[in-house]
mmCIF file of C-alpha atoms and ligand atoms in Angstrom:
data_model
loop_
_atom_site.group_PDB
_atom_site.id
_atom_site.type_symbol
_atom_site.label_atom_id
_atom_site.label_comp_id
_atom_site.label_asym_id
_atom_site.label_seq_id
_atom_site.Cartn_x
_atom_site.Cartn_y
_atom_site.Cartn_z
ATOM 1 C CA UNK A 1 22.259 67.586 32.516
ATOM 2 C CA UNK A 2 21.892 65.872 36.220
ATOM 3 C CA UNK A 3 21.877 61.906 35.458
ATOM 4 C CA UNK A 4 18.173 60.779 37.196
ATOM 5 C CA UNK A 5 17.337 57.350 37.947
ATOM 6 C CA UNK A 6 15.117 56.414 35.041
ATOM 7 C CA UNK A 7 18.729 56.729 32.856
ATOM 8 C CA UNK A 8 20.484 54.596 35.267
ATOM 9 C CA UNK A 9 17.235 51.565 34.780
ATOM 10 C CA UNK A 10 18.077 52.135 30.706
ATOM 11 C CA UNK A 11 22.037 51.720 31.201
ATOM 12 C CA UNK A 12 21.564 48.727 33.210
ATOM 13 C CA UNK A 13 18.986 47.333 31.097
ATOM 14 C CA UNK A 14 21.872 45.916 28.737
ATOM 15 C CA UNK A 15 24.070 45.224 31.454
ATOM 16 C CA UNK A 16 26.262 42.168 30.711
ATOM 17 C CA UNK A 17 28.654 42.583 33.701
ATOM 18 C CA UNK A 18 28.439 38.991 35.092
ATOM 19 C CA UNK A 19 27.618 35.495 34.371
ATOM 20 C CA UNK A 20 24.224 36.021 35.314
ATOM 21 C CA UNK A 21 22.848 38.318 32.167
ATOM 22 C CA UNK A 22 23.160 34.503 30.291
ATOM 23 C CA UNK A 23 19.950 33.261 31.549
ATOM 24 C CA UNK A 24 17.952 36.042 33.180
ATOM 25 C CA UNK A 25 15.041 37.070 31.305
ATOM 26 C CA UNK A 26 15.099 40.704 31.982
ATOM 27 C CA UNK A 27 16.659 42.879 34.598
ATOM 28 C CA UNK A 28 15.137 43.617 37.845
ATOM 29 C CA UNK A 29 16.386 46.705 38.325
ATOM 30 C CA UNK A 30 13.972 48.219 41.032
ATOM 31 C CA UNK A 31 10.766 50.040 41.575
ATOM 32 C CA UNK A 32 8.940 52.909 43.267
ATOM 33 C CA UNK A 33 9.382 56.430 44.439
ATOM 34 C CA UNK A 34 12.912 57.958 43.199
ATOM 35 C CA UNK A 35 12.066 60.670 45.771
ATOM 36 C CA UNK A 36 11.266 58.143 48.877
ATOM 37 C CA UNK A 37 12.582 58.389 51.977
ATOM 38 C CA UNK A 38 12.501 54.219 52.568
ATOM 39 C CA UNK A 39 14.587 51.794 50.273
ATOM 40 C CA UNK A 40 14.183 48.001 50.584
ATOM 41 C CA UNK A 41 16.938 46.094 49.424
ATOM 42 C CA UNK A 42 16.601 42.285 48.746
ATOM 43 C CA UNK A 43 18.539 39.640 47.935
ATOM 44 C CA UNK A 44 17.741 39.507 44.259
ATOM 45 C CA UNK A 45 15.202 38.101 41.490
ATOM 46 C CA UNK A 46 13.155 34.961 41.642
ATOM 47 C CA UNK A 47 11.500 33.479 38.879
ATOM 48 C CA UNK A 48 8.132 35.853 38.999
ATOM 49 C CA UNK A 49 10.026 39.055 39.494
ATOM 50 C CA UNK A 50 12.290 37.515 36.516
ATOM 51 C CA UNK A 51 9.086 37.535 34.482
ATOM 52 C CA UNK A 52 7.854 40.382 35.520
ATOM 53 C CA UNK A 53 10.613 42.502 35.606
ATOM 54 C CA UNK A 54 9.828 44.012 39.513
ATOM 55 C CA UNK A 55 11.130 43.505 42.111
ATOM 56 C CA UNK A 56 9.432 41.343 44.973
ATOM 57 C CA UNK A 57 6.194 40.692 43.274
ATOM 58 C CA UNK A 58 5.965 36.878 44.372
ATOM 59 C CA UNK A 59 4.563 35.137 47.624
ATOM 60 C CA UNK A 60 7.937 37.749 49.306
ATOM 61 C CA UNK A 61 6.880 40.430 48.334
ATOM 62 C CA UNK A 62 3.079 39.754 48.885
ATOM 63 C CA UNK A 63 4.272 39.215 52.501
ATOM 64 C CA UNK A 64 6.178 42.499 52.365
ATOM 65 C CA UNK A 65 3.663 44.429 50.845
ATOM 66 C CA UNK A 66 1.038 42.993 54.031
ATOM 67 C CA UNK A 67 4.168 44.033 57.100
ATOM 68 C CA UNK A 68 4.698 47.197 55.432
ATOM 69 C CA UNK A 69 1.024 48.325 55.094
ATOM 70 C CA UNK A 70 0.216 46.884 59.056
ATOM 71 C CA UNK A 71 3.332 48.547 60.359
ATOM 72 C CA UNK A 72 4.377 51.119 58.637
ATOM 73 C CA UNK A 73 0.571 52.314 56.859
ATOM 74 C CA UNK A 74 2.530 52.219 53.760
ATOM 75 C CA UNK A 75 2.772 50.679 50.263
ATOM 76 C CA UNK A 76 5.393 50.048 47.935
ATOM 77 C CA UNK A 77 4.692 52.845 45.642
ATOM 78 C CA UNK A 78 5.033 55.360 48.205
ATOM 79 C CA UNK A 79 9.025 53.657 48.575
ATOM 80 C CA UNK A 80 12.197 52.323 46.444
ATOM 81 C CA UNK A 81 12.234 48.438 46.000
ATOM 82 C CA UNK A 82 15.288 46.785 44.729
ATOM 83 C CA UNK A 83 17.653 43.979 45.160
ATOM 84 C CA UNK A 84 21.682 43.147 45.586
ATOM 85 C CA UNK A 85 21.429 41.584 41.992
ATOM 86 C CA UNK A 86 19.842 42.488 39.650
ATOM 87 C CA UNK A 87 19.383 39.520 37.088
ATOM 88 C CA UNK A 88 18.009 35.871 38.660
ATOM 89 C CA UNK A 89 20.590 33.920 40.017
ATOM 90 C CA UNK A 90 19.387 30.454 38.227
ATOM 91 C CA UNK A 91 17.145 27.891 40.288
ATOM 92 C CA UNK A 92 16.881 30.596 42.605
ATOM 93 C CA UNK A 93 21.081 29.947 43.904
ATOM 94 C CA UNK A 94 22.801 31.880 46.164
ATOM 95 C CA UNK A 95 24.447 35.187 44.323
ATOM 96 C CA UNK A 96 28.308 34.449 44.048
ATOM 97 C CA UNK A 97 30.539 36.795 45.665
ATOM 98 C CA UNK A 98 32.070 37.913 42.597
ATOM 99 C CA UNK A 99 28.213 38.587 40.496
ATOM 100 C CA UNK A 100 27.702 40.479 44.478
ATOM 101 C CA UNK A 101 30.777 42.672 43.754
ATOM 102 C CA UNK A 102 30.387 43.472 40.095
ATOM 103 C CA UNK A 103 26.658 44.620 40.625
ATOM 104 C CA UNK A 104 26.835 46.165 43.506
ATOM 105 C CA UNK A 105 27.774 49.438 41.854
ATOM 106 C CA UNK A 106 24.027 50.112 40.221
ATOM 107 C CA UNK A 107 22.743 49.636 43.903
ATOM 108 C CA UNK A 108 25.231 52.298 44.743
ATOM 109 C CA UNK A 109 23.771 54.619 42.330
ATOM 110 C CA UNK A 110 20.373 53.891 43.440
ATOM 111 C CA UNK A 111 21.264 54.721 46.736
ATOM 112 C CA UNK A 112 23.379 57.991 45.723
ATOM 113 C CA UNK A 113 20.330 59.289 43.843
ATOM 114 C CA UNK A 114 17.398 58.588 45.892
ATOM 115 C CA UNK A 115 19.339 59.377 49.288
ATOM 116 C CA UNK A 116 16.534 58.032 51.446
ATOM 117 C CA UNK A 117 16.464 58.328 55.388
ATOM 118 C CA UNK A 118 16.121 54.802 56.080
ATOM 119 C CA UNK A 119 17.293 51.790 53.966
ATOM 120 C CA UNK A 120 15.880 48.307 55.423
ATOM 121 C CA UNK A 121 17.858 45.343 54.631
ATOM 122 C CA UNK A 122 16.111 42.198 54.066
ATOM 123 C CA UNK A 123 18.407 39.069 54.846
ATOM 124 C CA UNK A 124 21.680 38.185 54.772
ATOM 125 C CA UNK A 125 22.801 39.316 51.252
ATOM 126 C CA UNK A 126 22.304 42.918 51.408
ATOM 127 C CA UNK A 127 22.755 43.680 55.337
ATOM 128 C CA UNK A 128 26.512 42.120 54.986
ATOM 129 C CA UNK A 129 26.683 44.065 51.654
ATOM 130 C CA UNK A 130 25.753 47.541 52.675
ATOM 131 C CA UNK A 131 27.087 47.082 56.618
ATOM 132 C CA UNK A 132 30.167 46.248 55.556
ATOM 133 C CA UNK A 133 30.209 42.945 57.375
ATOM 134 C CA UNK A 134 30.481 39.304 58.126
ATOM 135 C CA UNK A 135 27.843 38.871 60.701
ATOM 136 C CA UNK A 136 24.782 37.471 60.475
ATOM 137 C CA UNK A 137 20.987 38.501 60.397
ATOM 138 C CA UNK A 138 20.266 37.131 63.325
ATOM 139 C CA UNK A 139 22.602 39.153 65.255
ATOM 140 C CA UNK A 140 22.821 42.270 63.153
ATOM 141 C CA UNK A 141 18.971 42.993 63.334
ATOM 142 C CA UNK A 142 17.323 44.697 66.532
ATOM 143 C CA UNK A 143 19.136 48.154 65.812
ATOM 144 C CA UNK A 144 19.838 50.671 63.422
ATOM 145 C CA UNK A 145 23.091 51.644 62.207
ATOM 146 C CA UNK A 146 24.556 54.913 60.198
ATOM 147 C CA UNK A 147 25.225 54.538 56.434
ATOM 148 C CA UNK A 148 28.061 55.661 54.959
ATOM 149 C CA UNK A 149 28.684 54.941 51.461
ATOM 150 C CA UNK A 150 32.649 55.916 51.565
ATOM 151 C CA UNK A 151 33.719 55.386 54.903
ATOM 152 C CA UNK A 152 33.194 51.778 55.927
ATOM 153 C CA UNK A 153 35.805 51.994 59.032
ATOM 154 C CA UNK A 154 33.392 55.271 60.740
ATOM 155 C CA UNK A 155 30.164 52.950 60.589
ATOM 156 C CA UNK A 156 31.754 50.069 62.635
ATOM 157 C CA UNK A 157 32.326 52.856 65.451
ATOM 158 C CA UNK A 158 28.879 53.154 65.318
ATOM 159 C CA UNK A 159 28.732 56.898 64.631
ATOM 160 C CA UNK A 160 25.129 58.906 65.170
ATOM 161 C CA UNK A 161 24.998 59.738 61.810
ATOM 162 C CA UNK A 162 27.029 59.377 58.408
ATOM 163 C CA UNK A 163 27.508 62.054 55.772
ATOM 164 C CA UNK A 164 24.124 62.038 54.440
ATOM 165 C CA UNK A 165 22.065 60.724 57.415
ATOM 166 C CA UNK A 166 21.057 57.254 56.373
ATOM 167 C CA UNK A 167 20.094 54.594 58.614
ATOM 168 C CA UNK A 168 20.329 50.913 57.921
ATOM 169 C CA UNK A 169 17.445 48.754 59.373
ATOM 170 C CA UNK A 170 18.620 45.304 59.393
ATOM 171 C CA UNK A 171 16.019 42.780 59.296
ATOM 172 C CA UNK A 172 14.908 39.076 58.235
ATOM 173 C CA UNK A 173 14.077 38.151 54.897
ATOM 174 C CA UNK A 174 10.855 37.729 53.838
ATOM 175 C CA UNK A 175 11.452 34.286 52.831
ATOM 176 C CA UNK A 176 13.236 33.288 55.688
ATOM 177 C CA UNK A 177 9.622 34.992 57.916
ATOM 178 C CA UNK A 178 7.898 32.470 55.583
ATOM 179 C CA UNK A 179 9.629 29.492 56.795
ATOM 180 C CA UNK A 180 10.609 30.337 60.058
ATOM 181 C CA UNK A 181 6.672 31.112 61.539
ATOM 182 C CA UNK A 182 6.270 33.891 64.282
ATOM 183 C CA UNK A 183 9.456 34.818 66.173
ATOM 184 C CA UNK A 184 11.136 36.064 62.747
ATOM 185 C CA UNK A 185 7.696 37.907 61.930
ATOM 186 C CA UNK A 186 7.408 39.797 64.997
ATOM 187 C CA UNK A 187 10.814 40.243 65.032
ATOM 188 C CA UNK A 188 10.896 42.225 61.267
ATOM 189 C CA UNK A 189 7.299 43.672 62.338
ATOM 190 C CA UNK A 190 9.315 45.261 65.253
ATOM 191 C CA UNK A 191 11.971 46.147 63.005
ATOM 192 C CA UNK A 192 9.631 47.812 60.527
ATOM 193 C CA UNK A 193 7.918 49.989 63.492
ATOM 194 C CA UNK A 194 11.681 50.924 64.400
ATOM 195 C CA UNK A 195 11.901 51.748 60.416
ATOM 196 C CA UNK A 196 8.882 54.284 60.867
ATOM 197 C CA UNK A 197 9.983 55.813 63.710
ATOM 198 C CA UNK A 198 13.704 56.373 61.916
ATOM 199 C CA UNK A 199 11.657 57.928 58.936
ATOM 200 C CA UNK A 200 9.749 60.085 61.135
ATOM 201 C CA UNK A 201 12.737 61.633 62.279
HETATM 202 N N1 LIG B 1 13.416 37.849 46.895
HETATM 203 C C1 LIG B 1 14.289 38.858 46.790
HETATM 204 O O1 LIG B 1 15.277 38.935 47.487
HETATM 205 N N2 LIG B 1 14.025 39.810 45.895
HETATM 206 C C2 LIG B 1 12.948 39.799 45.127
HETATM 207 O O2 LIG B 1 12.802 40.723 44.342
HETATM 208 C C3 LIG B 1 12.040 38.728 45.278
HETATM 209 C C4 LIG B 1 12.295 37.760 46.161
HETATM 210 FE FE1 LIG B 2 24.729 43.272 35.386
HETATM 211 FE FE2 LIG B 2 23.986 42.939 37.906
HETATM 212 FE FE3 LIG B 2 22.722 41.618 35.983
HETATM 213 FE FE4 LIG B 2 25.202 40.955 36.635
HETATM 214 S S1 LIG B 2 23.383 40.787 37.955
HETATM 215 S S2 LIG B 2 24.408 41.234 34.561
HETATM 216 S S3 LIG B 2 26.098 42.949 37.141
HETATM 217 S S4 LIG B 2 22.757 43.845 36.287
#
């Protein structure tokens, strides 16, 4: 029997893999379409999405929700939502590298089973993560980049396309379009309108 995603949610339900399981309410493990052809990836739970158990359901993901319907005509059921962690990082820290590293493996299965076209990165956590890199948001957004789950060294050579196709559409965080006012926000709109186009084929 073919593992789907709902059994991968229920495994990492329990999940007790790093320090942060101690004072997480509930895992965030994701939401949406198993089938879509878009996957956000965050950073990883506040303290509403803690409570709630979904992923960017606070003022975030309110202002995702809004950029995703103007740009792309979409909403977040018709897409994957999840984050680099899983569990909150307490009074909303910065994941360590080490809770990055040991949960990075269920966002590798959520990638391996949804296999969508186009996988925008929001901020600095999961663009370095899933890039494969040490460079910034600022720099890394503006383009779109192959994804290859196994072969790190053939992305930075900036290959058309990886084994299964996937793009990577780096872009701001929410968050950091909340503080930062309206460069950053027409900068991820733009980046969102480059995400439609990339889904559109
Ligand atoms: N910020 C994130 O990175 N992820 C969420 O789910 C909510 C806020
Ligand atoms: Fe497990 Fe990830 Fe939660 Fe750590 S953050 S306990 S690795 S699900």
């Amino acid at each position: 029997m073919s593992l789907i995603l709902a059994d991968v949610a229920a495994e990492a339900a329990n999940c007790t893999k790093c320090e942060l399981a101690q004072k997480r309410t509930q895992v965030v493990f994701g939401m949406g379409n198993p089938d879509a052809d878009l996957m956000f990836v965050g950073e990883g739970p506040g303290a509403e999405e803690d409570k709630q158990g979904l992923p960017f359901v606070g003022r975030s993901g309110k202002l995702l929700d809004r950029l995703m319907a103007e740009e792309m005509g979409l909403t977040r059921d018709l897409c994957y939502i999840a984050n680099v962690v899983k569990c909150r990082p307490p009074d909303n820290r910065d994941p360590k590298p080490e809770e990055v590293d040991t949960c990075r493996s269920w966002l590798e299965r959520q990638i391996q089973l949804i296999t969508p076209r186009v996988i925008v990165t929001l901020g600095n956590f999961s663009s370095k993560l899933l890039l494969d890199t040490t460079t910034g948001i600022t720099k890394l957004r503006g383009r779109s980049y192959p994804f290859d789950s196994t072969q790190s060294d053939q992305r930075e050579q900036n290959y058309p396309l990886s084994s299964t196709g996937t793009v990577i559409i780096p872009t701001f965080h929410p968050a950091a379009v909340l503080r930062g006012g309206g460069l950053p926000e027409a900068q991820m709109r733009s980046d969102l309108v480059r995400a439609r186009m990339a889904i559109s084929g």
